Amino acid sequence: MASLSSAISNPGHSLSPNALPHDAKPKKIWYSQCPTFLLPPQRSPICRMGFVSGLERKKTLKTRIISSVTVDTPVNTSPEKVQLPKGDTWSVHKFGGTCMGNSERIKNVAKIILSDDSERKFVVVSAMSKVTDMMYDLINKAQSRDESYLSALDAVLEKHRSTALDLIDGDDLCSFLAQLQHDISNLKAMLRAIYIAGHATESFTDFVVGHGELWSAQMLSCVVRKNGVDCNWMDTREVLIVNPTSSNQVDPDFKESEERLEKWYSKNPSKAIVATGFIASTPQNIPTTLKRDGSDFSAAIMGALFKAGQVTIWTDVDGVYSADPRKVSEAVILKTLSYQEAWEMSYFGANVLHPRTIIPVMRYDIPIIIRNVFNLAAPGTKICRSTEDEEGQGLESFVKGFATIDNLALVNVEGTGMAGVPGTASTIFSAVKDVGANVIMISQASSEHSVCFAVPEKEVNAVFELLQSRFHEALNAGRLSQVQVIPNCSILATVGQKMASTPGVSATLFNALAKANINVRAIAQGCSEYNITVVLKREDCIRALRAVHSRFYLSRTTIAMGVIGPGLIGATLLDQLRDQAATLKEEFNIDLRVMGITGSRTMLLSEAGIDLSRWRELQKEKGVVADMDKFVQYVHGNQFIPNKVLVDCTADSSIASHYYDWLRKGIHVVTPNKKANSGPLDQYLKIRALQRQSYTHYFYEATVGAGLPIINTLQGLLETGDKILRIEGVFSGTLSYIFNNFIGRRTFSEVVAEAKQAGYTEPDPRDDLSGTDVCRKVIILARESGLKLELSDIPVESLVPEPLKNSASAEDFMEKLPQFDHDWAKKRQIAEDAGEVLRYVGMVDMVNQKGIVKLQTYKNDHPFAQLSGADNIIAFTTTRYKDQPLIIRGPGAGAEVTAGGVFSDILRLASYLGAPS
């Protein structure tokens, strides 16, 4: 057992039944020793032929195949010492496990190396895909005394044997397979020792798992050499020296590593070198690893040692994204990043590089290129000192990207006794250190009343308990009020080097979060201003990420829409959205996604957005029973789109009664439905108060003038300080049509029938002739102007003859209406005799604080007398427009113009949410 313990604690030496003495030289594996059982039958003669031809070439063959179990590697003895060239002639490449996943991928890697026209190439490789995990699994099984480690080791052998058979042949194949078998034999003995001892030290584990890199480097070097390029492979444990630290990391010893590199190269000069990533040695020559992302770190260190022209990290993505593409589908590939930006983004979880990877290359301003091994056409992302492009033009955005960290908890320590007391922060964070927790972010107010910091959620309980213990006396005495844990948090980091010199970036960020109805729990920003960090609720994180990403013009302003009421106006709106969708995306960067359409009976839902070219067919094929609560929850519950809007195209008061709750939840509302703004005054005032207090928007332009900008004009006048004196207008397109055509010898009933036939009236014309619709518009304008009136406060002159108000049906009404043509003809004649015309108008009298709806006569030269068709006309008399009223005129009825007014409100919402105007 003493010998086993010695072997486990010093894995630099072979452990086998015939272990070498401590000072014995490593045993060489010659070609004649190639184990034939590892080769297919047809390969055996090649092995023997390789051995003979090697002798006939007078031993000029470079035989370097030795046991991977030792750190020392026999090298080519050269009579002259070769000087190590440094500088731009070297290009460094790193290929990860995915790139080295199988024989075909390894061949692809070799092609990339061969196509590089650099004078010298240094290539760092990881183990084949999954091999490092397989090696760790061997250790775990052995120390758990699970004998399946033997079959797992056979799987490792077979994986590399079959790959080698597919990649290389001849002498290289024989030597590699002999070496592979030798390594496997030694590993079997080592794992047996672990099995017996029941444990393995860290250094022993590091030594075992590093074999994957050794094998992949040897195979790739053979493939490159097979293509006629002079290529050696390097076991970086001979060159790369690191000092382990207490934080599960290592610090490179550049001076010692440089000396060893020069010594190695003097004995192994080559235009191409394939080296092992991930593994290194301590100053005592004990094998170790570079820990997380070790192969990237290896490439960066070697790039610095060679002072290379650039380091290319080959991976399976096209470059560094502006945000996680799994969370933000519109994330873009960044052309360039500064070292600091890459550092910040990688720290906060972006799939860039480990921060320490950047440190070695920063010293010599060596650029790092992130490229996709599977998409060579993609230029990738360049990480360098300057973020200006070659033509000197700046980047498009001040913010480069966004990263998130999930599964965090916020710890808040507060109390009046903290202010001005030295050592409080030290006590807090020494406690955090003592439990080994990692502090992600710290925030403290200048009042020193509280300190909060974020830690991984799995570590927060230990932090909380120790803080309670450390501050037990202060808590009991009242100097500290509480130690509070806020769980279920996420961090959103905004990164960009140009943020430091650009005012307003923080304002834009927090404005975007506010408009997405997202609450910020804590904030941190360093004086360098490369990073602004906010802590949010975990469930808000994706929505927040999409909101800020859109706001900084890196993606489209995306809005999730739910359309209620696919009737005449709703259907027309959906068709308009369909026709304009492509233009909005391409020219205005707006993506309007209809996630749901609901009528009174059926609703259609889609996570990706409904295909509006087929929405009618889809509603029939995939429609389900309508349920308003489920419909609203579906649209609101989409976590991937930060902005949601419900578009109510009905005239239903029950739908309008939900607006307040929707707005309170952060759902924007756009509608032509008059019922909310003309309904009970208290309901209207609640909605308006909520709208003013939040960033949730409520747009209702189409409630008064269809597509005419009446509400917007009125709001503009009031906001700029003008005073409304009077609003007067023809607000009904239907009644405008009727009185514009009630001329000459035409009868009133004839014109009403014509309007009904043309679709201008409601199915029952009494709904229009009653004046209720005009009254609703008057009350909306009156309330918008500041009057607190109920609908019942507005006197309305109905055009429905009293005897016909209770007609059984619309048909019955139309049949009896001609009985009153004589009365209407008389009214028309009186007006004509006075040089006037009849118009049905609504008025808001701000001076007398009242409104009225009635039939009015106007002189033939009055603007209201000049109407035609179904036009509306509205006149604003104000202190600024007193002598000559401000007049708005245009079509005020019809599905096209009403839907157009709703569409305009939707686009106004998009502009408020960050779309370019």
XYZ file of C-alpha atoms in Angstrom, residues 143-589:
447
model
C -12.332 5.781 -6.479
C -15.943 4.635 -5.945
C -14.655 1.071 -6.435
C -16.931 0.564 -9.401
C -15.293 -2.058 -11.606
C -17.046 -0.695 -14.688
C -14.056 1.673 -14.966
C -12.406 -1.141 -16.944
C -15.099 -1.206 -19.630
C -15.138 2.607 -19.628
C -11.390 2.586 -20.272
C -11.927 0.146 -23.143
C -14.399 2.641 -24.623
C -11.734 5.366 -24.458
C -9.273 3.051 -26.202
C -11.744 2.113 -28.913
C -12.754 5.717 -29.575
C -9.164 6.750 -30.278
C -8.184 3.532 -32.039
C -11.069 3.758 -34.525
C -10.392 7.468 -35.100
C -6.694 6.801 -35.765
C -7.503 4.002 -38.209
C -9.672 6.426 -40.156
C -7.146 9.267 -40.150
C -3.589 7.971 -40.481
C -1.654 5.032 -41.858
C 1.819 3.616 -42.268
C 4.512 4.278 -39.688
C 2.542 7.070 -38.006
C -0.380 4.728 -37.438
C 1.816 1.987 -35.999
C 3.628 4.318 -33.649
C 0.454 6.037 -32.475
C -1.366 2.776 -31.777
C 1.663 1.417 -29.899
C 1.770 4.590 -27.827
C -1.990 4.466 -27.256
C -1.808 0.895 -26.003
C 1.097 1.745 -23.734
C -0.820 4.692 -22.247
C -3.955 2.612 -21.745
C -1.937 -0.094 -19.980
C -0.434 2.447 -17.617
C -3.831 4.090 -17.025
C -5.279 0.682 -16.182
C -2.609 0.170 -13.536
C -3.094 3.667 -12.160
C -6.873 3.276 -11.986
C -6.374 -0.041 -10.233
C -4.302 1.762 -7.617
C -7.080 4.355 -7.182
C -9.595 1.518 -6.938
C -7.636 -0.055 -4.090
C -6.867 3.244 -2.306
C -10.393 4.584 -2.759
C -9.256 8.115 -3.541
C -7.199 10.190 -5.991
C -5.383 13.440 -5.379
C -6.026 16.501 -7.529
C -2.626 16.245 -9.220
C -3.207 12.599 -10.024
C -6.635 13.423 -11.483
C -5.139 16.225 -13.562
C -2.543 13.828 -14.940
C -5.108 11.204 -15.936
C -7.589 13.550 -17.628
C -4.823 15.215 -19.652
C -4.344 12.124 -21.824
C -7.180 13.158 -24.133
C -5.208 16.197 -25.266
C -2.064 14.125 -25.756
C -3.833 11.712 -28.091
C -5.713 14.345 -30.109
C -2.534 16.416 -30.610
C -0.602 13.376 -31.844
C -3.339 12.367 -34.287
C -3.761 15.865 -35.722
C -0.007 16.301 -36.180
C 0.055 13.024 -38.117
C -2.764 14.207 -40.396
C -0.998 17.527 -41.070
C 2.293 15.723 -41.719
C 0.457 13.294 -44.014
C -0.395 16.298 -46.200
C 3.277 17.148 -46.694
C 3.750 19.832 -44.044
C 6.617 19.669 -41.586
C 4.793 19.321 -38.271
C 5.783 18.346 -34.730
C 3.546 17.841 -31.749
C 4.189 19.362 -28.349
C 3.307 18.061 -24.918
C 2.810 21.464 -23.276
C 3.606 19.985 -19.875
C 7.246 20.211 -21.001
C 6.910 23.933 -21.721
C 4.037 25.596 -19.917
C 4.723 26.190 -16.234
C 1.998 27.507 -13.947
C 1.647 28.214 -10.249
C -1.590 26.983 -8.660
C -3.450 29.576 -6.586
C -5.860 29.187 -3.710
C -8.854 30.127 -5.878
C -8.868 27.009 -8.059
C -6.948 28.854 -10.746
C -3.381 28.975 -11.956
C -0.989 31.802 -12.767
C 1.376 31.307 -15.722
C 5.106 31.619 -15.063
C 5.951 33.430 -18.292
C 9.705 33.666 -17.658
C 10.186 29.954 -16.977
C 7.759 28.984 -19.761
C 9.613 31.154 -22.266
C 12.934 29.556 -21.375
C 11.476 26.081 -21.738
C 9.799 26.994 -25.040
C 13.117 28.195 -26.489
C 14.812 25.008 -25.324
C 12.038 22.840 -26.771
C 12.027 24.650 -30.112
C 15.801 24.498 -30.450
C 15.476 20.712 -30.438
C 12.219 20.536 -32.435
C 12.211 23.299 -35.063
C 9.136 23.185 -37.247
C 6.908 25.422 -39.373
C 3.817 23.870 -37.768
C 3.386 22.705 -34.204
C 0.344 20.957 -32.762
C 0.223 21.327 -28.985
C -1.915 20.034 -26.174
C -4.322 22.467 -24.589
C -5.645 22.414 -21.038
C -2.593 20.718 -19.478
C 0.608 22.169 -18.012
C 3.099 21.516 -15.214
C 3.932 23.069 -11.880
C 7.461 24.359 -11.193
C 8.068 20.941 -9.579
C 7.188 19.241 -12.908
C 3.947 17.839 -11.501
C 1.266 17.619 -14.208
C -1.694 19.963 -13.706
C -4.481 21.580 -15.728
C -5.465 25.157 -16.516
C -8.960 24.542 -15.092
C -12.053 26.004 -16.759
C -11.629 26.969 -20.456
C -8.045 25.783 -20.130
C -7.448 25.244 -23.844
C -8.385 28.860 -24.628
C -6.027 29.942 -21.880
C -3.265 27.719 -23.328
C -3.660 29.356 -26.730
C -3.530 32.863 -25.243
C -0.403 32.072 -23.179
C 1.383 30.499 -26.143
C 0.347 33.429 -28.334
C 1.979 35.773 -25.827
C 5.134 33.604 -25.641
C 5.461 33.623 -29.437
C 4.309 37.282 -29.649
C 2.086 35.966 -32.442
C 0.262 38.064 -35.022
C -3.103 36.797 -33.836
C -4.839 34.029 -31.886
C -7.855 32.396 -33.517
C -10.277 30.525 -31.266
C -12.284 28.087 -33.396
C -15.682 27.165 -32.018
C -19.174 26.220 -33.232
C -20.702 29.723 -33.388
C -20.165 32.523 -35.894
C -18.707 34.890 -33.320
C -19.695 36.805 -30.221
C -23.355 37.745 -30.107
C -24.805 40.986 -28.786
C -26.940 38.824 -26.473
C -27.650 35.162 -25.909
C -29.361 34.101 -29.189
C -31.390 31.518 -27.269
C -33.034 34.392 -25.416
C -32.939 37.118 -28.071
C -33.545 35.645 -31.509
C -32.530 38.923 -33.181
C -29.103 39.010 -31.506
C -26.388 40.013 -33.956
C -22.776 38.966 -34.404
C -20.428 41.715 -33.237
C -17.632 42.509 -35.681
C -15.282 43.817 -33.018
C -14.936 43.979 -29.248
C -12.327 45.673 -27.139
C -10.437 43.574 -24.625
C -12.351 45.297 -21.818
C -15.739 44.672 -23.445
C -14.976 40.995 -23.983
C -13.749 40.780 -20.416
C -16.939 42.314 -19.028
C -19.270 40.220 -21.177
C -17.496 36.953 -20.394
C -17.561 37.670 -16.662
C -21.321 38.103 -16.819
C -21.932 34.802 -18.518
C -21.674 35.616 -22.239
C -20.237 32.774 -24.296
C -17.125 34.729 -25.252
C -13.919 33.761 -23.454
C -12.902 33.303 -19.883
C -11.630 36.686 -18.626
C -8.163 35.287 -17.848
C -7.806 34.182 -21.483
C -7.622 37.839 -22.491
C -4.905 38.832 -20.030
C -1.841 37.278 -21.782
C -2.647 38.694 -25.223
C -3.467 42.196 -23.911
C 0.187 42.597 -22.928
C 1.312 42.498 -26.558
C -1.877 43.817 -28.224
C -2.417 40.462 -29.923
C -5.930 40.295 -31.424
C -8.145 37.281 -30.699
C -10.501 36.141 -33.467
C -13.555 34.026 -32.589
C -14.557 31.967 -35.649
C -16.894 29.121 -36.566
C -15.131 25.965 -37.691
C -18.332 24.884 -39.451
C -18.920 28.180 -41.280
C -15.676 29.446 -42.744
C -17.526 32.155 -44.681
C -18.340 33.974 -41.426
C -15.594 36.496 -40.549
C -16.155 36.075 -36.822
C -15.530 38.575 -34.030
C -12.231 40.357 -33.508
C -11.199 41.173 -29.934
C -8.479 43.794 -29.843
C -7.247 46.984 -28.203
C -9.201 49.433 -30.376
C -12.794 48.988 -31.481
C -12.504 51.310 -34.474
C -12.647 49.592 -37.824
C -9.906 49.811 -40.427
C -11.428 52.848 -42.095
C -11.547 54.694 -38.796
C -15.307 54.725 -38.571
C -16.850 54.216 -35.167
C -19.235 51.460 -34.262
C -22.957 51.939 -34.744
C -23.907 51.658 -31.108
C -22.480 52.882 -27.826
C -23.582 49.637 -26.203
C -21.951 46.486 -27.541
C -23.943 43.782 -25.879
C -25.844 42.375 -22.958
C -25.260 39.389 -20.707
C -27.240 37.797 -17.908
C -26.594 35.623 -14.880
C -29.473 33.656 -13.388
C -30.067 31.810 -10.128
C -28.831 34.559 -7.836
C -29.966 35.928 -4.511
C -29.554 39.445 -3.190
C -28.319 39.869 0.378
C -29.179 43.198 1.992
C -27.531 44.310 5.240
C -28.975 47.557 6.588
C -29.161 49.662 9.693
C -28.532 53.166 10.920
C -25.602 51.905 12.972
C -23.613 51.178 9.794
C -23.204 54.808 8.784
C -19.701 56.099 9.434
C -18.592 52.932 11.252
C -15.289 51.631 9.814
C -14.999 47.906 9.237
C -18.640 47.030 8.643
C -18.085 46.184 4.978
C -14.928 44.298 5.915
C -16.863 42.174 8.410
C -19.577 41.465 5.843
C -17.263 40.348 3.080
C -14.842 38.463 5.294
C -17.856 36.388 6.312
C -18.697 35.823 2.670
C -15.104 34.768 2.040
C -15.145 32.400 4.977
C -18.047 30.423 3.505
C -16.389 30.420 0.080
C -19.206 32.284 -1.634
C -18.629 34.234 -4.825
C -19.840 37.835 -4.773
C -21.144 38.741 -8.234
C -22.083 42.362 -7.598
C -21.966 44.929 -4.763
C -24.071 48.068 -4.335
C -23.957 50.601 -1.505
C -25.740 53.923 -1.088
C -23.614 56.942 -0.195
C -25.570 57.248 3.067
C -23.898 53.963 4.140
C -27.258 52.910 5.565
C -27.219 49.620 3.635
C -25.008 47.320 1.627
C -26.413 44.763 -0.764
C -24.619 42.176 -2.850
C -25.515 39.301 -5.141
C -24.316 35.732 -4.628
C -25.255 32.428 -6.268
C -28.528 31.179 -4.826
C -27.004 27.876 -3.775
C -24.560 29.748 -1.491
C -26.934 32.287 0.054
C -28.104 30.214 3.021
C -24.560 29.752 4.293
C -23.868 33.479 3.811
C -27.079 34.449 5.634
C -26.443 32.182 8.606
C -22.869 33.391 9.080
C -23.870 37.066 8.769
C -26.614 36.524 11.366
C -24.001 35.025 13.651
C -21.354 37.702 13.054
C -23.819 40.542 13.543
C -25.786 38.904 16.329
C -24.848 41.582 18.871
C -25.468 44.495 16.470
C -28.864 43.089 15.494
C -29.932 42.644 19.100
C -28.738 46.152 19.979
C -30.605 47.655 17.041
C -27.510 49.038 15.313
C -28.423 46.800 12.392
C -32.077 46.488 11.505
C -31.904 43.368 9.353
C -29.975 40.911 7.239
C -32.376 40.197 4.393
C -32.244 37.656 1.589
C -34.116 38.411 -1.643
C -34.237 35.167 -3.669
C -35.061 34.486 -7.322
C -32.916 37.217 -8.825
C -31.026 37.634 -12.078
C -28.381 40.096 -13.208
C -28.504 41.992 -16.482
C -25.228 43.590 -17.549
C -24.976 46.247 -20.254
C -21.493 46.459 -21.757
C -19.838 48.974 -24.062
C -16.547 50.867 -24.049
C -18.108 53.954 -25.645
C -20.556 54.244 -22.767
C -17.795 56.003 -20.823
C -17.878 59.078 -23.052
C -21.559 59.109 -24.004
C -24.154 60.926 -21.886
C -27.604 59.380 -21.648
C -26.758 55.690 -21.942
C -27.966 54.952 -18.407
C -31.103 57.000 -19.012
C -31.857 55.038 -22.182
C -31.283 51.737 -20.395
C -33.586 52.501 -17.461
C -36.156 54.081 -19.741
C -36.308 50.847 -21.768
C -36.741 48.805 -18.583
C -39.453 51.137 -17.296
C -41.374 50.987 -20.566
C -41.264 47.201 -20.381
C -42.776 47.514 -16.876
C -39.714 45.981 -15.206
C -38.632 46.896 -11.682
C -34.915 47.220 -10.856
C -33.889 45.893 -7.431
C -30.254 47.031 -7.343
C -27.791 48.906 -9.540
C -24.001 48.913 -9.857
C -21.680 50.828 -12.189
C -17.923 51.204 -12.017
C -16.230 54.523 -12.660
C -14.825 53.098 -15.908
C -18.444 52.968 -17.155
C -17.757 49.881 -19.283
C -20.585 48.114 -17.515
C -23.943 48.960 -15.981
C -25.341 46.113 -13.897
C -28.893 45.785 -12.646
C -30.532 43.137 -10.481
C -34.038 42.040 -11.501
C -36.631 39.435 -10.670
C -35.691 36.192 -12.372
C -38.999 35.989 -14.227
C -38.387 39.457 -15.700
C -34.872 38.731 -16.953
C -35.567 37.590 -20.510
C -38.154 40.293 -21.046
C -35.695 42.894 -19.749
C -32.940 41.556 -21.983
C -35.117 41.802 -25.066
C -36.350 45.268 -24.108
C -32.912 46.828 -23.691
C -31.529 44.949 -26.696
C -34.275 46.417 -28.855
C -33.907 49.885 -27.386
C -30.256 50.176 -28.383
C -31.066 49.453 -32.039
C -29.422 46.037 -32.023
C -32.692 44.371 -32.989
C -36.223 45.173 -34.027
C -38.696 46.716 -31.640
C -40.845 43.637 -31.198
C -44.406 43.887 -29.911
C -46.614 40.924 -29.051
C -50.192 41.725 -30.094
C -53.540 40.266 -29.208
C -56.410 41.379 -31.456
C -59.892 41.252 -29.932
C -62.810 41.330 -32.351
C -61.918 40.175 -35.885
C -65.082 41.778 -37.289
C -65.149 44.435 -39.983
C -62.611 46.792 -38.378
C -60.511 44.018 -36.771
C -60.300 42.001 -39.983
C -59.331 45.092 -41.960
C -56.613 45.891 -39.412
C -55.192 42.351 -39.652
C -55.043 42.658 -43.434
C -53.296 46.025 -43.152
C -50.763 44.518 -40.736
C -50.180 41.666 -43.180
C -49.542 44.013 -46.100
C -47.204 46.298 -44.172
C -45.265 43.765 -42.068
C -42.250 43.407 -44.364
C -41.840 47.162 -44.832
C -42.055 47.786 -41.096
C -39.322 45.221 -40.425
C -36.957 46.310 -43.169
C -37.357 50.084 -43.115
C -38.536 50.903 -39.596
C -37.081 48.038 -37.543
